[in-house]
Amino acid sequence: ANPRDLWTRVVLAVAGAGVSLLIGQPAPSAHPGQERKTDSSFLRRTALLGSAFLVLVVLTRLLYSDFAREKDRQHWVTHSYQILNAIQALTSNLQDAEAGLGGYLLTGNESYREPFQSALREERRIRQTLRQLAADNPVQRASMDTLDRLVEAKFSVLQETMALHRKEGLYAALAAVRTGEGKRIMDECRAVLHAMEEEDQRLLATRTRAAEDQAMRTRWVLGLGSGSLMLLLVLAGAVIERDSRIREFSRLVIRQSEERLRLALDAANAGTWEWDLETNENVWSEELWG
């Protein structure tokens, strides 16, 4: 389903082929000083173990840092979406308030004031949320100061128009609407909200690219680290198999030497004796006893 998974299978196949080729090498031929390879085998294994441990530590550290950075990038992407949603909510709130006023002026029915009252109850909460979200951006903070003043002025004009309608009637309220003060304030609110939206759209694009780049970096680190561990696994398998073959070959050489010595002693009708320095005991072969 995911094309990136193909690379994992390719690495696994290459590693398996490498192990097969290295293990399938013929056993080394005997030569003088073969016994000294035991020490070098221990050193090679220690080096491989240390390398694997180092790779794991470095990989874990890099992945921890990358995952933390990726989480931070995603947080800021989500933060931008939250600001955009709050801007849209405030815009819709102002439109609902205007619609409530228009319905009330046209019909005089008190039920049409409900959209306005609902918008009035919500606007402070929405503005507070938006201000908290925009607190990290100096440009948005300055816009919020302007927006607070305009929104309060807008709702003040709407409330005054409704009060004028109740006291002096429809024509007095319509005369107040015709002054254009409410429209001017609403246009300024829309302009400020639009500027804030454009600013956060720009930030959203930047943050989205940064999050994608960080996710790609994390995948590369994970892939390279996994490849390094696979390589160490191949080397460890090769070293262990090679050392096992060397030990087996050494045991075979020892058995052959012991057999030749036994045959030589039998042919010479000779024997051997050993002196144990710790117990101060002598051990004689049967030939010497005979």
Short mmCIF file of C-alpha atoms in Angstrom, two decimals:
data_model
loop_
_atom_site.label_atom_id
_atom_site.label_comp_id
_atom_site.label_asym_id
_atom_site.label_seq_id
_atom_site.Cartn_x
_atom_site.Cartn_y
_atom_site.Cartn_z
CA ALA A 1 0.00 0.00 0.00
CA ASN A 2 2.88 2.38 0.77
CA PRO A 3 5.65 2.57 -1.88
CA ARG A 4 8.18 3.51 0.82
CA ASP A 5 7.76 0.03 2.31
CA LEU A 6 9.41 -1.35 -0.82
CA TRP A 7 12.76 0.08 0.29
CA THR A 8 12.52 -1.86 3.56
CA ARG A 9 12.08 -5.09 1.62
CA VAL A 10 14.95 -4.21 -0.72
CA VAL A 11 17.29 -3.54 2.23
CA LEU A 12 16.20 -6.79 3.87
CA ALA A 13 16.78 -8.75 0.66
CA VAL A 14 20.23 -7.22 0.13
CA ALA A 15 21.18 -7.91 3.74
CA GLY A 16 20.01 -11.51 3.44
CA ALA A 17 22.00 -11.97 0.24
CA GLY A 18 25.06 -10.47 1.90
CA VAL A 19 24.80 -12.83 4.87
CA SER A 20 24.37 -15.81 2.54
CA LEU A 21 27.40 -14.86 0.45
CA LEU A 22 29.63 -14.20 3.46
CA ILE A 23 28.60 -17.37 5.31
CA GLY A 24 28.99 -19.41 2.15
CA GLN A 25 32.69 -18.61 1.81
CA PRO A 26 35.02 -21.63 2.07
CA ALA A 27 36.80 -22.25 5.33
CA PRO A 28 40.27 -20.66 5.62
CA SER A 29 43.28 -22.85 5.12
CA ALA A 30 45.60 -23.68 8.02
CA HIS A 31 48.69 -21.59 8.45
CA PRO A 32 51.18 -20.91 11.24
CA GLY A 33 49.93 -18.67 14.01
CA GLN A 34 46.30 -19.69 13.52
CA GLU A 35 45.81 -19.82 17.29
CA ARG A 36 46.44 -16.10 17.62
CA LYS A 37 43.22 -15.42 15.77
CA THR A 38 41.25 -16.18 18.92
CA ASP A 39 42.32 -12.86 20.42
CA SER A 40 41.56 -10.96 17.22
CA SER A 41 38.15 -12.67 17.08
CA PHE A 42 37.35 -11.35 20.55
CA LEU A 43 38.45 -7.87 19.53
CA ARG A 44 36.33 -7.98 16.38
CA ARG A 45 33.26 -9.04 18.32
CA THR A 46 33.86 -6.37 20.92
CA ALA A 47 34.23 -3.78 18.17
CA LEU A 48 31.01 -4.91 16.52
CA LEU A 49 29.14 -4.87 19.82
CA GLY A 50 30.45 -1.40 20.60
CA SER A 51 29.57 -0.17 17.12
CA ALA A 52 26.05 -1.58 17.37
CA PHE A 53 25.59 0.04 20.78
CA LEU A 54 26.90 3.37 19.49
CA VAL A 55 24.62 3.25 16.45
CA LEU A 56 21.63 2.47 18.66
CA VAL A 57 22.44 5.34 21.02
CA VAL A 58 22.95 7.83 18.19
CA LEU A 59 19.86 6.60 16.32
CA THR A 60 17.72 6.79 19.45
CA ARG A 61 18.96 10.30 20.20
CA LEU A 62 18.37 11.51 16.64
CA LEU A 63 14.93 9.96 16.44
CA TYR A 64 13.95 11.40 19.82
CA SER A 65 15.01 14.88 18.70
CA ASP A 66 13.37 14.52 15.30
CA PHE A 67 10.10 13.25 16.73
CA ALA A 68 10.09 16.14 19.21
CA ARG A 69 10.70 18.64 16.39
CA GLU A 70 8.05 16.98 14.22
CA LYS A 71 5.56 17.18 17.08
CA ASP A 72 6.40 20.87 17.50
CA ARG A 73 5.95 21.52 13.75
CA GLN A 74 2.58 19.76 13.78
CA HIS A 75 1.56 21.79 16.83
CA TRP A 76 2.14 25.03 14.95
CA VAL A 77 0.24 23.76 11.91
CA THR A 78 -2.71 22.94 14.19
CA HIS A 79 -2.26 26.33 15.86
CA SER A 80 -2.66 28.10 12.51
CA TYR A 81 -5.84 26.16 11.74
CA GLN A 82 -7.23 27.12 15.15
CA ILE A 83 -6.61 30.82 14.44
CA LEU A 84 -8.24 30.55 11.01
CA ASN A 85 -11.27 28.82 12.55
CA ALA A 86 -11.53 31.54 15.20
CA ILE A 87 -11.35 34.27 12.53
CA GLN A 88 -14.11 32.59 10.55
CA ALA A 89 -16.20 32.18 13.71
CA LEU A 90 -15.88 35.88 14.54
CA THR A 91 -16.77 36.87 10.96
CA SER A 92 -19.85 34.64 11.09
CA ASN A 93 -20.74 36.11 14.49
CA LEU A 94 -20.72 39.66 13.14
CA GLN A 95 -22.83 38.61 10.17
CA ASP A 96 -25.36 36.94 12.48
CA ALA A 97 -25.58 40.12 14.55
CA GLU A 98 -26.27 42.21 11.42
CA ALA A 99 -28.83 39.69 10.20
CA GLY A 100 -30.60 39.83 13.57
CA LEU A 101 -30.74 43.60 13.42
CA GLY A 102 -32.09 43.57 9.86
CA GLY A 103 -34.84 41.08 10.70
CA TYR A 104 -35.83 43.07 13.76
CA LEU A 105 -35.98 46.36 11.84
CA LEU A 106 -38.07 44.85 9.05
CA THR A 107 -40.59 43.02 11.22
CA GLY A 108 -40.39 44.58 14.66
CA ASN A 109 -40.75 41.06 16.02
CA GLU A 110 -38.74 40.51 19.20
CA SER A 111 -37.96 36.93 18.16
CA TYR A 112 -35.67 38.29 15.44
CA ARG A 113 -33.44 39.75 18.14
CA GLU A 114 -32.35 36.25 19.19
CA PRO A 115 -29.56 35.97 16.53
CA PHE A 116 -28.27 39.33 17.71
CA GLN A 117 -28.42 38.35 21.39
CA SER A 118 -26.70 35.04 20.65
CA ALA A 119 -23.96 36.81 18.68
CA LEU A 120 -23.53 39.31 21.51
CA ARG A 121 -23.08 36.49 24.04
CA GLU A 122 -20.51 34.69 21.90
CA GLU A 123 -18.41 37.53 20.52
CA ARG A 124 -16.40 38.19 23.70
CA ARG A 125 -15.56 34.50 24.11
CA ILE A 126 -14.50 34.22 20.47
CA ARG A 127 -12.35 37.35 20.67
CA GLN A 128 -10.71 36.14 23.88
CA THR A 129 -9.90 32.79 22.26
CA LEU A 130 -8.52 34.53 19.19
CA ARG A 131 -6.38 36.86 21.29
CA GLN A 132 -4.91 33.93 23.23
CA LEU A 133 -4.12 32.08 20.01
CA ALA A 134 -2.53 35.17 18.43
CA ALA A 135 -0.43 36.04 21.49
CA ASP A 136 2.76 34.58 19.92
CA ASN A 137 2.59 36.85 16.85
CA PRO A 138 3.26 40.61 17.30
CA VAL A 139 1.53 41.41 14.00
CA GLN A 140 -1.60 39.55 15.03
CA ARG A 141 -1.53 41.10 18.51
CA ALA A 142 -1.59 44.58 16.97
CA SER A 143 -4.46 43.53 14.71
CA MET A 144 -6.36 42.20 17.72
CA ASP A 145 -6.08 45.57 19.47
CA THR A 146 -7.66 47.24 16.43
CA LEU A 147 -10.23 44.48 16.07
CA ASP A 148 -11.33 44.73 19.70
CA ARG A 149 -12.02 48.42 19.27
CA LEU A 150 -13.94 47.91 16.01
CA VAL A 151 -16.04 44.97 17.22
CA GLU A 152 -17.07 46.79 20.39
CA ALA A 153 -17.96 49.85 18.31
CA LYS A 154 -19.96 47.67 15.89
CA PHE A 155 -22.03 46.03 18.60
CA SER A 156 -22.51 49.40 20.27
CA VAL A 157 -23.95 50.79 17.02
CA LEU A 158 -26.22 47.76 16.61
CA GLN A 159 -27.51 48.07 20.16
CA GLU A 160 -28.13 51.80 19.76
CA THR A 161 -30.05 51.18 16.53
CA MET A 162 -32.27 48.59 18.24
CA ALA A 163 -32.85 50.92 21.18
CA LEU A 164 -33.75 53.73 18.79
CA HIS A 165 -36.26 51.46 17.06
CA ARG A 166 -37.97 50.66 20.36
CA LYS A 167 -38.11 54.32 21.46
CA GLU A 168 -38.73 56.30 18.27
CA GLY A 169 -39.84 53.72 15.73
CA LEU A 170 -38.72 52.23 12.46
CA TYR A 171 -37.98 55.43 10.55
CA ALA A 172 -35.68 56.80 13.20
CA ALA A 173 -33.77 53.50 13.26
CA LEU A 174 -33.53 53.44 9.45
CA ALA A 175 -32.23 57.01 9.49
CA ALA A 176 -29.45 55.89 11.83
CA VAL A 177 -28.64 52.99 9.51
CA ARG A 178 -28.48 55.33 6.50
CA THR A 179 -25.68 57.34 8.10
CA GLY A 180 -23.39 54.45 7.08
CA GLU A 181 -21.55 54.38 10.40
CA GLY A 182 -22.37 50.72 11.00
CA LYS A 183 -21.36 49.75 7.45
CA ARG A 184 -18.08 51.64 7.75
CA ILE A 185 -17.19 49.86 10.99
CA MET A 186 -18.20 46.49 9.54
CA ASP A 187 -16.02 47.06 6.47
CA GLU A 188 -13.07 47.90 8.72
CA CYS A 189 -13.73 44.74 10.75
CA ARG A 190 -13.76 42.66 7.57
CA ALA A 191 -10.52 44.29 6.41
CA VAL A 192 -8.75 43.55 9.70
CA LEU A 193 -10.07 39.97 9.77
CA HIS A 194 -9.04 39.45 6.15
CA ALA A 195 -5.52 40.73 6.90
CA MET A 196 -5.27 38.40 9.89
CA GLU A 197 -6.47 35.51 7.77
CA GLU A 198 -3.91 36.23 5.06
CA GLU A 199 -1.13 36.43 7.66
CA ASP A 200 -2.05 33.07 9.13
CA GLN A 201 -2.51 31.50 5.70
CA ARG A 202 1.08 32.54 4.97
CA LEU A 203 2.25 31.13 8.30
CA LEU A 204 0.26 27.95 7.68
CA ALA A 205 1.98 27.40 4.33
CA THR A 206 5.41 27.95 5.91
CA ARG A 207 4.65 25.71 8.87
CA THR A 208 3.20 22.98 6.67
CA ARG A 209 6.35 22.91 4.54
CA ALA A 210 8.49 22.81 7.69
CA ALA A 211 6.42 19.93 9.08
CA GLU A 212 6.72 17.99 5.82
CA ASP A 213 10.48 18.59 5.68
CA GLN A 214 10.85 17.44 9.28
CA ALA A 215 8.77 14.33 8.60
CA MET A 216 11.00 13.54 5.61
CA ARG A 217 14.12 14.05 7.72
CA THR A 218 12.74 11.71 10.38
CA ARG A 219 12.08 9.05 7.76
CA TRP A 220 15.62 9.44 6.40
CA VAL A 221 17.15 9.14 9.87
CA LEU A 222 15.03 6.09 10.58
CA GLY A 223 15.95 4.55 7.23
CA LEU A 224 19.67 5.25 7.54
CA GLY A 225 19.73 4.03 11.13
CA SER A 226 17.91 0.86 10.20
CA GLY A 227 20.29 0.35 7.28
CA SER A 228 23.28 0.82 9.57
CA LEU A 229 21.92 -1.73 12.01
CA MET A 230 21.29 -4.16 9.15
CA LEU A 231 24.87 -3.68 7.99
CA LEU A 232 26.17 -4.36 11.47
CA LEU A 233 23.98 -7.45 11.58
CA VAL A 234 25.53 -8.66 8.32
CA LEU A 235 29.05 -8.01 9.62
CA ALA A 236 28.31 -9.67 12.95
CA GLY A 237 26.89 -12.72 11.21
CA ALA A 238 29.92 -12.93 8.93
CA VAL A 239 32.40 -12.56 11.80
CA ILE A 240 30.64 -15.09 14.01
CA GLU A 241 30.39 -17.62 11.20
CA ARG A 242 34.02 -17.08 10.19
CA ASP A 243 35.24 -17.48 13.78
CA SER A 244 33.13 -20.61 14.21
CA ARG A 245 34.66 -22.13 11.11
CA ILE A 246 38.14 -21.21 12.32
CA ARG A 247 37.54 -22.82 15.71
CA GLU A 248 36.11 -25.93 14.12
CA PHE A 249 39.05 -26.12 11.75
CA SER A 250 41.47 -25.66 14.67
CA ARG A 251 39.79 -28.47 16.60
CA LEU A 252 40.10 -30.68 13.54
CA VAL A 253 43.81 -29.88 13.22
CA ILE A 254 44.32 -30.67 16.92
CA ARG A 255 42.51 -34.00 16.60
CA GLN A 256 44.58 -34.88 13.54
CA SER A 257 47.80 -33.96 15.37
CA GLU A 258 46.79 -36.06 18.38
CA GLU A 259 46.01 -39.00 16.11
CA ARG A 260 49.38 -38.68 14.33
CA LEU A 261 51.15 -38.54 17.71
CA ARG A 262 49.32 -41.65 18.90
CA LEU A 263 50.20 -43.51 15.74
CA ALA A 264 53.83 -42.42 16.01
CA LEU A 265 54.03 -43.55 19.64
CA ASP A 266 52.43 -46.87 18.79
CA ALA A 267 54.84 -47.41 15.92
CA ALA A 268 57.84 -46.57 18.12
CA ASN A 269 56.46 -48.60 21.03
CA ALA A 270 57.06 -45.48 23.15
CA GLY A 271 55.03 -43.76 25.84
CA THR A 272 54.55 -40.40 27.54
CA TRP A 273 54.47 -39.05 31.04
CA GLU A 274 53.11 -35.85 32.57
CA TRP A 275 53.99 -34.04 35.75
CA ASP A 276 51.19 -31.99 37.37
CA LEU A 277 52.93 -29.05 39.03
CA GLU A 278 49.95 -28.21 41.24
CA THR A 279 49.41 -31.72 42.67
CA ASN A 280 53.01 -32.88 42.19
CA GLU A 281 51.73 -36.10 40.62
CA ASN A 282 53.20 -38.04 37.71
CA VAL A 283 50.99 -39.71 35.12
CA TRP A 284 52.49 -42.43 32.93
CA SER A 285 51.12 -43.90 29.75
CA GLU A 286 50.49 -47.64 29.48
CA GLU A 287 53.44 -48.10 27.16
CA LEU A 288 55.86 -46.89 29.86
CA TRP A 289 54.28 -49.15 32.43
CA GLY A 290 54.64 -52.06 30.11
#
